Every structure is written in structure tokens, then in C-alpha cells.
Tab-separated table of C-alpha atoms in Angstrom:
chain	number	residue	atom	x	y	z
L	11	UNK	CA	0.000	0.000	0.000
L	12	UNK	CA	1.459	3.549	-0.903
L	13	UNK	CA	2.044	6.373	1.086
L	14	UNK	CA	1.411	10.026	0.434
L	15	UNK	CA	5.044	10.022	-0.100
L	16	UNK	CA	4.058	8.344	-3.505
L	17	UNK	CA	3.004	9.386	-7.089
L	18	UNK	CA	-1.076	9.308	-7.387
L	19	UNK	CA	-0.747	8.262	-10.742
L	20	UNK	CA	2.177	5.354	-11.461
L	21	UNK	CA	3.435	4.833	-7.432
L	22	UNK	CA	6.598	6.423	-7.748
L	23	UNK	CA	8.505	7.006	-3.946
L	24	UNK	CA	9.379	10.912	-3.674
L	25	UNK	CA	10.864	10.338	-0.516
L	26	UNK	CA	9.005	13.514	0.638
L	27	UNK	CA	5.451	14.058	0.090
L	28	UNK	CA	4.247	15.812	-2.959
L	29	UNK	CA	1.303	17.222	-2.113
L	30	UNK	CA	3.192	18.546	1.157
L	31	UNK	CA	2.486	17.523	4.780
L	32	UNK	CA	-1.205	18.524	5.064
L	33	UNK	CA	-1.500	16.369	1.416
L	34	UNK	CA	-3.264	19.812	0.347
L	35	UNK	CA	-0.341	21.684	-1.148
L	36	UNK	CA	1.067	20.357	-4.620
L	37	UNK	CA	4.624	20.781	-5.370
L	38	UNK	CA	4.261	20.555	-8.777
L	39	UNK	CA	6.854	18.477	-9.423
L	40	UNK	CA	7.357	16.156	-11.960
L	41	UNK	CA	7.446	12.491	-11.547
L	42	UNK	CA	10.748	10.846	-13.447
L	43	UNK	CA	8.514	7.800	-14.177
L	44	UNK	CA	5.103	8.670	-15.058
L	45	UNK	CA	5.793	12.642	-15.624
L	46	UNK	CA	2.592	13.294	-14.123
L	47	UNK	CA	2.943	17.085	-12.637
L	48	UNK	CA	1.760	16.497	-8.701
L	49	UNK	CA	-0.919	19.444	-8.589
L	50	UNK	CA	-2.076	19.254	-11.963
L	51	UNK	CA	-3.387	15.903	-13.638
L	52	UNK	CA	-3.387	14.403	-10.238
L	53	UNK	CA	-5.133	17.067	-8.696
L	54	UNK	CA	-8.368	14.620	-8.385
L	55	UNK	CA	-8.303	10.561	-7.965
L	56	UNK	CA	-10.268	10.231	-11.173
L	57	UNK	CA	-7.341	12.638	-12.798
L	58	UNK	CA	-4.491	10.442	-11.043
L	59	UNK	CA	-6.296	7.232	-12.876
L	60	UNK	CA	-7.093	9.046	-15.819
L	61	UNK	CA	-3.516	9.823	-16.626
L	62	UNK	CA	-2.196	6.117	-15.086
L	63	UNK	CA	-4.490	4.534	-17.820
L	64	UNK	CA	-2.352	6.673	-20.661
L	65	UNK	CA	0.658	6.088	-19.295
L	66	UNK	CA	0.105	2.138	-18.919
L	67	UNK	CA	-1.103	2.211	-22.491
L	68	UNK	CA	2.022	3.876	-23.776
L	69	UNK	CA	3.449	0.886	-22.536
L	70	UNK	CA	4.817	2.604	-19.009
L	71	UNK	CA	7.812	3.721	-19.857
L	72	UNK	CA	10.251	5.212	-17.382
L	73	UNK	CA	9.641	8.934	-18.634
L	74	UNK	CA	12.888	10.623	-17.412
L	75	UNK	CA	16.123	9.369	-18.859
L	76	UNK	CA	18.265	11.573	-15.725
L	77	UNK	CA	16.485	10.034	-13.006
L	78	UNK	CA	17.721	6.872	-12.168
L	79	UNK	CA	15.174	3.969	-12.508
L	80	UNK	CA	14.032	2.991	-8.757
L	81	UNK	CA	14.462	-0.581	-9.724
L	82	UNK	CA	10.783	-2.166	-9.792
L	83	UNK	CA	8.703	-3.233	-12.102
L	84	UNK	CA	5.287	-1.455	-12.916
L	85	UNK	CA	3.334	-3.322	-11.280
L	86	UNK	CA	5.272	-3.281	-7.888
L	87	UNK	CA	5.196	0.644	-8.061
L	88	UNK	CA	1.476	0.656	-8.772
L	89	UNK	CA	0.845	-1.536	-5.683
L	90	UNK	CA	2.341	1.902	-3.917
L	91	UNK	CA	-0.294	4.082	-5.607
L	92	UNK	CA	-1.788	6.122	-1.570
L	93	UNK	CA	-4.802	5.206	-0.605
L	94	UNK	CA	-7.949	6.828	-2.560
L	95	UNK	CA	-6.216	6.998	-5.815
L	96	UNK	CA	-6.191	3.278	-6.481
């Protein structure tokens, strides 16, 4: 189960939370895997699984080639996805 240290949309661990401590203020960052913008197309769960379903039909790819890959597979990250955005 993920943590709201974790992407809405693919899973992804930040480390820190991206929607802040409260889990009301977006960072806007942008997740090296999925490239979803925290604030933005995950501003809603039905945006966070609107945007998953793209990205899963591209095939998933790891989105930013700087970023070292964390190391597991899609569907291990997406067992991470927090609560409510499932």
C-alpha cells in the first residue's frame, strides 16, 4: 500500500510528500517515471487514474532518462499508488 510520499498516478517514492504535509499543497513536481505534474493531472483521484491509464497504455515507460530507474517493475510501483487513488 502507498504512502502520500508516492506518485497518485504510477506509485513512484518521492521520498518527501508531494502534495506537502497537510497532502493539500502540490509541489508541482514532476514524476521521473510517469511525468505526471503532482498538482495538476493528479489534482483529483479520477485525474491520477485518468492519466495512469495513458501512461500504462504507452506501454509505461520510465519517462525521465536523468532520473535513475528505482528498480521495480510497474506493477510493484502501482501496488504503492496512496490510498484513494487506487
Amino acid at each position: 500500500m502507498g504512502s502520500a510520499d508516492n506518485c497518485r498516478a504510477c506509485g513512484y517514492d518521492w521520498g518527501e510528500p508531494p502534495w506537502g504535509a497537510s497532502g493539500q499543497e502540490p509541489s508541482f513536481w514532476i514524476c521521473p517515471c510517469c511525468e505526471v505534474e503532482a498538482g495538476y493531472e493528479d489534482a483529483s483521484p479520477e485525474g491520477a487514474r485518468r492519466y495512469r491509464e495513458e501512461w500504462l497504455a504507452k506501454g509505461a515507460p520510465w519517462c525521465d532518462p536523468d532520473e535513475p530507474h528505482d528498480g521495480l517493475s510497474t506493477e510493484e510501483r502501482l501496488t504503492r499508488v496512496p490510498p484513494g487513488c487506487e
